Amino acid sequence: MVKEIIRCGWAGSDPLYCAYHDEEWGVPEHDNRALYEKLVLDGFQAGLSWITILRKRENFRKAFHGFDHHRIARYTNCDIDRLLKNDGIIRSRAKIQAAIRGARLWLEIEEKEPGGFRELIWKHVGGKPQVNRFKKREQVPAETEMSQGLARELKQRGFNFCGPVIVYAFAQAT
């Protein structure tokens, strides 16, 4: 017996979007590399649609060395120039610089705080996934108190492109 998949309306009919919805979105994530990747990609999404990012995700992975935050933290101006010339990604200097700064901040958190970045993220939801049961798309908020709190903490630590709307999208996905 095949289980019927009920998708959120935002998934539409694009096979890439449907696969993302069915296999990744809403699956609790605890892997540091994957969390960093998702936060960076959500930052790159600012002002764009998620499908745009999904279509470029493999290019991002190649351009950003598999989202290895240890390596990205060592990026120089030469790397920024390389990324700005890569038409397979979103070529925004501010977003690229935010990804590099985020990698450096991520490493600081990993080195200095018990549980590292994973704990910083998950503490905002009490360490367990939050399940919402909205009936209509109009009921889904763009941000929540949780995303406001996490965004505030990330901003205070120096992260960019992580406002409450971006953070809520990140939290929903991970």
PDB file of C-alpha atoms in Angstrom:
ATOM      1  CA  MET A   1       0.000   0.000   0.000  1.00  0.00           C
ATOM      2  CA  VAL A   2       1.394   3.372  -1.028  1.00  0.00           C
ATOM      3  CA  LYS A   3       1.004   6.158   1.490  1.00  0.00           C
ATOM      4  CA  GLU A   4      -0.526   9.303   0.039  1.00  0.00           C
ATOM      5  CA  ILE A   5       1.674  12.344   0.486  1.00  0.00           C
ATOM      6  CA  ILE A   6      -0.157  15.470   1.484  1.00  0.00           C
ATOM      7  CA  ARG A   7       1.862  18.512   0.547  1.00  0.00           C
ATOM      8  CA  CYS A   8       1.743  22.090   1.664  1.00  0.00           C
ATOM      9  CA  GLY A   9       0.414  24.406  -1.023  1.00  0.00           C
ATOM     10  CA  TRP A  10       3.766  26.131  -1.447  1.00  0.00           C
ATOM     11  CA  ALA A  11       5.331  22.976  -2.873  1.00  0.00           C
ATOM     12  CA  GLY A  12       3.342  23.325  -6.090  1.00  0.00           C
ATOM     13  CA  SER A  13       4.064  20.780  -8.821  1.00  0.00           C
ATOM     14  CA  ASP A  14       7.738  21.388  -9.591  1.00  0.00           C
ATOM     15  CA  PRO A  15       9.483  18.003  -9.062  1.00  0.00           C
ATOM     16  CA  LEU A  16      12.450  19.649  -7.307  1.00  0.00           C
ATOM     17  CA  TYR A  17      10.161  21.538  -4.930  1.00  0.00           C
ATOM     18  CA  CYS A  18       8.050  18.424  -4.274  1.00  0.00           C
ATOM     19  CA  ALA A  19      11.144  16.324  -3.516  1.00  0.00           C
ATOM     20  CA  TYR A  20      12.410  19.025  -1.135  1.00  0.00           C
ATOM     21  CA  HIS A  21       9.026  19.139   0.604  1.00  0.00           C
ATOM     22  CA  ASP A  22       8.682  15.371   0.840  1.00  0.00           C
ATOM     23  CA  GLU A  23      12.234  14.454   1.822  1.00  0.00           C
ATOM     24  CA  GLU A  24      13.872  17.414   3.584  1.00  0.00           C
ATOM     25  CA  TRP A  25      11.544  20.178   4.743  1.00  0.00           C
ATOM     26  CA  GLY A  26      10.374  19.711   8.309  1.00  0.00           C
ATOM     27  CA  VAL A  27      12.816  16.873   9.032  1.00  0.00           C
ATOM     28  CA  PRO A  28      14.657  17.663  12.284  1.00  0.00           C
ATOM     29  CA  GLU A  29      18.268  18.491  11.480  1.00  0.00           C
ATOM     30  CA  HIS A  30      21.134  18.169  13.971  1.00  0.00           C
ATOM     31  CA  ASP A  31      24.134  17.996  11.650  1.00  0.00           C
ATOM     32  CA  ASN A  32      26.231  21.159  11.972  1.00  0.00           C
ATOM     33  CA  ARG A  33      27.253  21.268   8.321  1.00  0.00           C
ATOM     34  CA  ALA A  34      23.673  20.854   7.152  1.00  0.00           C
ATOM     35  CA  LEU A  35      22.431  23.505   9.603  1.00  0.00           C
ATOM     36  CA  TYR A  36      25.079  25.956   8.391  1.00  0.00           C
ATOM     37  CA  GLU A  37      24.197  25.245   4.746  1.00  0.00           C
ATOM     38  CA  LYS A  38      20.500  25.808   5.350  1.00  0.00           C
ATOM     39  CA  LEU A  39      21.058  29.051   7.262  1.00  0.00           C
ATOM     40  CA  VAL A  40      23.342  30.376   4.511  1.00  0.00           C
ATOM     41  CA  LEU A  41      20.947  29.373   1.747  1.00  0.00           C
ATOM     42  CA  ASP A  42      18.038  30.962   3.582  1.00  0.00           C
ATOM     43  CA  GLY A  43      20.092  34.142   3.782  1.00  0.00           C
ATOM     44  CA  PHE A  44      20.751  34.000   0.042  1.00  0.00           C
ATOM     45  CA  GLN A  45      17.017  33.547  -0.502  1.00  0.00           C
ATOM     46  CA  ALA A  46      16.243  37.003   0.947  1.00  0.00           C
ATOM     47  CA  GLY A  47      14.235  38.806  -1.720  1.00  0.00           C
ATOM     48  CA  LEU A  48      13.998  35.692  -3.896  1.00  0.00           C
ATOM     49  CA  SER A  49      11.915  32.531  -4.059  1.00  0.00           C
ATOM     50  CA  TRP A  50      13.065  29.299  -2.449  1.00  0.00           C
ATOM     51  CA  ILE A  51      12.758  27.435  -5.753  1.00  0.00           C
ATOM     52  CA  THR A  52      15.423  29.783  -7.157  1.00  0.00           C
ATOM     53  CA  ILE A  53      17.772  28.692  -4.385  1.00  0.00           C
ATOM     54  CA  LEU A  54      16.888  25.011  -4.771  1.00  0.00           C
ATOM     55  CA  ARG A  55      17.705  25.176  -8.481  1.00  0.00           C
ATOM     56  CA  LYS A  56      21.118  26.650  -7.642  1.00  0.00           C
ATOM     57  CA  ARG A  57      21.810  24.578  -4.530  1.00  0.00           C
ATOM     58  CA  GLU A  58      24.281  22.171  -6.156  1.00  0.00           C
ATOM     59  CA  ASN A  59      26.149  25.152  -7.621  1.00  0.00           C
ATOM     60  CA  PHE A  60      26.241  26.717  -4.141  1.00  0.00           C
ATOM     61  CA  ARG A  61      27.573  23.473  -2.684  1.00  0.00           C
ATOM     62  CA  LYS A  62      30.402  23.376  -5.229  1.00  0.00           C
ATOM     63  CA  ALA A  63      31.183  27.088  -4.976  1.00  0.00           C
ATOM     64  CA  PHE A  64      31.193  27.017  -1.148  1.00  0.00           C
ATOM     65  CA  HIS A  65      33.219  23.789  -0.842  1.00  0.00           C
ATOM     66  CA  GLY A  66      30.347  21.660   0.441  1.00  0.00           C
ATOM     67  CA  PHE A  67      29.474  24.313   3.037  1.00  0.00           C
ATOM     68  CA  ASP A  68      32.500  23.325   5.076  1.00  0.00           C
ATOM     69  CA  HIS A  69      32.355  26.179   7.593  1.00  0.00           C
ATOM     70  CA  HIS A  70      35.977  25.522   8.631  1.00  0.00           C
ATOM     71  CA  ARG A  71      37.130  26.189   5.088  1.00  0.00           C
ATOM     72  CA  ILE A  72      34.732  29.078   4.424  1.00  0.00           C
ATOM     73  CA  ALA A  73      35.915  30.829   7.582  1.00  0.00           C
ATOM     74  CA  ARG A  74      39.327  31.117   5.882  1.00  0.00           C
ATOM     75  CA  TYR A  75      37.960  32.666   2.677  1.00  0.00           C
ATOM     76  CA  THR A  76      39.782  35.776   1.478  1.00  0.00           C
ATOM     77  CA  ASN A  77      39.018  38.588  -0.957  1.00  0.00           C
ATOM     78  CA  CYS A  78      40.156  36.257  -3.745  1.00  0.00           C
ATOM     79  CA  ASP A  79      37.383  33.832  -2.769  1.00  0.00           C
ATOM     80  CA  ILE A  80      34.839  36.649  -2.706  1.00  0.00           C
ATOM     81  CA  ASP A  81      35.941  37.674  -6.219  1.00  0.00           C
ATOM     82  CA  ARG A  82      35.697  34.042  -7.371  1.00  0.00           C
ATOM     83  CA  LEU A  83      32.167  33.752  -5.990  1.00  0.00           C
ATOM     84  CA  LEU A  84      31.080  37.066  -7.513  1.00  0.00           C
ATOM     85  CA  LYS A  85      32.069  35.699 -10.943  1.00  0.00           C
ATOM     86  CA  ASN A  86      30.132  32.447 -10.493  1.00  0.00           C
ATOM     87  CA  ASP A  87      26.859  32.768 -12.415  1.00  0.00           C
ATOM     88  CA  GLY A  88      25.641  29.493 -10.904  1.00  0.00           C
ATOM     89  CA  ILE A  89      24.944  31.173  -7.543  1.00  0.00           C
ATOM     90  CA  ILE A  90      23.381  34.409  -6.318  1.00  0.00           C
ATOM     91  CA  ARG A  91      26.149  36.953  -6.801  1.00  0.00           C
ATOM     92  CA  SER A  92      25.529  39.338  -3.933  1.00  0.00           C
ATOM     93  CA  ARG A  93      28.654  40.668  -2.253  1.00  0.00           C
ATOM     94  CA  ALA A  94      26.722  41.357   0.970  1.00  0.00           C
ATOM     95  CA  LYS A  95      25.308  37.817   1.108  1.00  0.00           C
ATOM     96  CA  ILE A  96      28.670  36.231   0.279  1.00  0.00           C
ATOM     97  CA  GLN A  97      30.369  38.275   2.991  1.00  0.00           C
ATOM     98  CA  ALA A  98      27.583  37.324   5.420  1.00  0.00           C
ATOM     99  CA  ALA A  99      28.196  33.626   4.681  1.00  0.00           C
ATOM    100  CA  ILE A 100      31.918  34.026   5.394  1.00  0.00           C
ATOM    101  CA  ARG A 101      31.317  36.043   8.558  1.00  0.00           C
ATOM    102  CA  GLY A 102      28.735  33.473   9.619  1.00  0.00           C
ATOM    103  CA  ALA A 103      31.273  30.659   9.209  1.00  0.00           C
ATOM    104  CA  ARG A 104      33.741  32.495  11.443  1.00  0.00           C
ATOM    105  CA  LEU A 105      31.087  33.181  14.065  1.00  0.00           C
ATOM    106  CA  TRP A 106      29.874  29.590  13.813  1.00  0.00           C
ATOM    107  CA  LEU A 107      33.371  28.337  14.604  1.00  0.00           C
ATOM    108  CA  GLU A 108      33.633  30.659  17.623  1.00  0.00           C
ATOM    109  CA  ILE A 109      30.380  29.241  18.965  1.00  0.00           C
ATOM    110  CA  GLU A 110      31.550  25.676  18.285  1.00  0.00           C
ATOM    111  CA  GLU A 111      34.798  26.284  20.166  1.00  0.00           C
ATOM    112  CA  LYS A 112      33.443  28.193  23.153  1.00  0.00           C
ATOM    113  CA  GLU A 113      29.957  26.902  23.907  1.00  0.00           C
ATOM    114  CA  PRO A 114      28.799  23.476  25.052  1.00  0.00           C
ATOM    115  CA  GLY A 115      26.715  21.884  22.320  1.00  0.00           C
ATOM    116  CA  GLY A 116      27.925  24.460  19.799  1.00  0.00           C
ATOM    117  CA  PHE A 117      25.674  25.943  17.189  1.00  0.00           C
ATOM    118  CA  ARG A 118      23.282  22.997  17.214  1.00  0.00           C
ATOM    119  CA  GLU A 119      22.486  23.717  20.864  1.00  0.00           C
ATOM    120  CA  LEU A 120      22.138  27.447  20.200  1.00  0.00           C
ATOM    121  CA  ILE A 121      19.508  26.713  17.540  1.00  0.00           C
ATOM    122  CA  TRP A 122      17.615  23.930  19.270  1.00  0.00           C
ATOM    123  CA  LYS A 123      17.384  25.659  22.663  1.00  0.00           C
ATOM    124  CA  HIS A 124      14.910  28.107  21.104  1.00  0.00           C
ATOM    125  CA  VAL A 125      12.409  25.272  20.678  1.00  0.00           C
ATOM    126  CA  GLY A 126      13.175  23.419  23.886  1.00  0.00           C
ATOM    127  CA  GLY A 127      15.307  20.867  22.056  1.00  0.00           C
ATOM    128  CA  LYS A 128      12.433  19.276  20.153  1.00  0.00           C
ATOM    129  CA  PRO A 129      10.521  19.922  16.942  1.00  0.00           C
ATOM    130  CA  GLN A 130       7.459  22.110  17.106  1.00  0.00           C
ATOM    131  CA  VAL A 131       4.490  20.781  15.137  1.00  0.00           C
ATOM    132  CA  ASN A 132       1.925  23.227  13.826  1.00  0.00           C
ATOM    133  CA  ARG A 133      -1.342  22.160  12.263  1.00  0.00           C
ATOM    134  CA  PHE A 134      -2.450  25.139  10.234  1.00  0.00           C
ATOM    135  CA  LYS A 135      -5.522  24.464   8.110  1.00  0.00           C
ATOM    136  CA  LYS A 136      -5.071  27.340   5.666  1.00  0.00           C
ATOM    137  CA  ARG A 137      -2.033  28.972   4.156  1.00  0.00           C
ATOM    138  CA  GLU A 138      -3.236  32.340   5.461  1.00  0.00           C
ATOM    139  CA  GLN A 139      -2.840  31.054   9.013  1.00  0.00           C
ATOM    140  CA  VAL A 140       0.890  30.449   8.655  1.00  0.00           C
ATOM    141  CA  PRO A 141       2.768  33.406  10.126  1.00  0.00           C
ATOM    142  CA  ALA A 142       5.791  34.946   8.424  1.00  0.00           C
ATOM    143  CA  GLU A 143       7.577  35.000  11.789  1.00  0.00           C
ATOM    144  CA  THR A 144       6.994  33.886  15.361  1.00  0.00           C
ATOM    145  CA  GLU A 145       8.185  34.823  18.838  1.00  0.00           C
ATOM    146  CA  MET A 146      10.686  31.973  18.550  1.00  0.00           C
ATOM    147  CA  SER A 147      12.082  33.239  15.247  1.00  0.00           C
ATOM    148  CA  GLN A 148      12.234  36.782  16.626  1.00  0.00           C
ATOM    149  CA  GLY A 149      14.218  35.555  19.632  1.00  0.00           C
ATOM    150  CA  LEU A 150      16.609  33.417  17.601  1.00  0.00           C
ATOM    151  CA  ALA A 151      17.082  36.186  15.021  1.00  0.00           C
ATOM    152  CA  ARG A 152      17.814  38.657  17.799  1.00  0.00           C
ATOM    153  CA  GLU A 153      20.415  36.317  19.301  1.00  0.00           C
ATOM    154  CA  LEU A 154      22.063  35.688  15.927  1.00  0.00           C
ATOM    155  CA  LYS A 155      22.162  39.422  15.149  1.00  0.00           C
ATOM    156  CA  GLN A 156      23.660  40.180  18.583  1.00  0.00           C
ATOM    157  CA  ARG A 157      26.373  37.636  17.833  1.00  0.00           C
ATOM    158  CA  GLY A 158      27.126  39.363  14.517  1.00  0.00           C
ATOM    159  CA  PHE A 159      25.277  37.256  11.941  1.00  0.00           C
ATOM    160  CA  ASN A 160      23.695  38.963   8.920  1.00  0.00           C
ATOM    161  CA  PHE A 161      20.781  37.988   6.676  1.00  0.00           C
ATOM    162  CA  CYS A 162      19.059  36.247   9.562  1.00  0.00           C
ATOM    163  CA  GLY A 163      16.020  38.335  10.402  1.00  0.00           C
ATOM    164  CA  PRO A 164      12.928  36.758  11.964  1.00  0.00           C
ATOM    165  CA  VAL A 165      11.316  35.826   8.624  1.00  0.00           C
ATOM    166  CA  ILE A 166      14.461  34.121   7.337  1.00  0.00           C
ATOM    167  CA  VAL A 167      14.960  32.422  10.697  1.00  0.00           C
ATOM    168  CA  TYR A 168      11.361  31.183  10.710  1.00  0.00           C
ATOM    169  CA  ALA A 169      11.845  29.648   7.255  1.00  0.00           C
ATOM    170  CA  PHE A 170      15.088  28.083   8.510  1.00  0.00           C
ATOM    171  CA  ALA A 171      13.362  26.719  11.622  1.00  0.00           C
ATOM    172  CA  GLN A 172      10.446  25.296   9.648  1.00  0.00           C
ATOM    173  CA  ALA A 173      12.838  23.465   7.365  1.00  0.00           C
ATOM    174  CA  THR A 174      15.165  22.125  10.051  1.00  0.00           C
TER     175      THR A 174
END
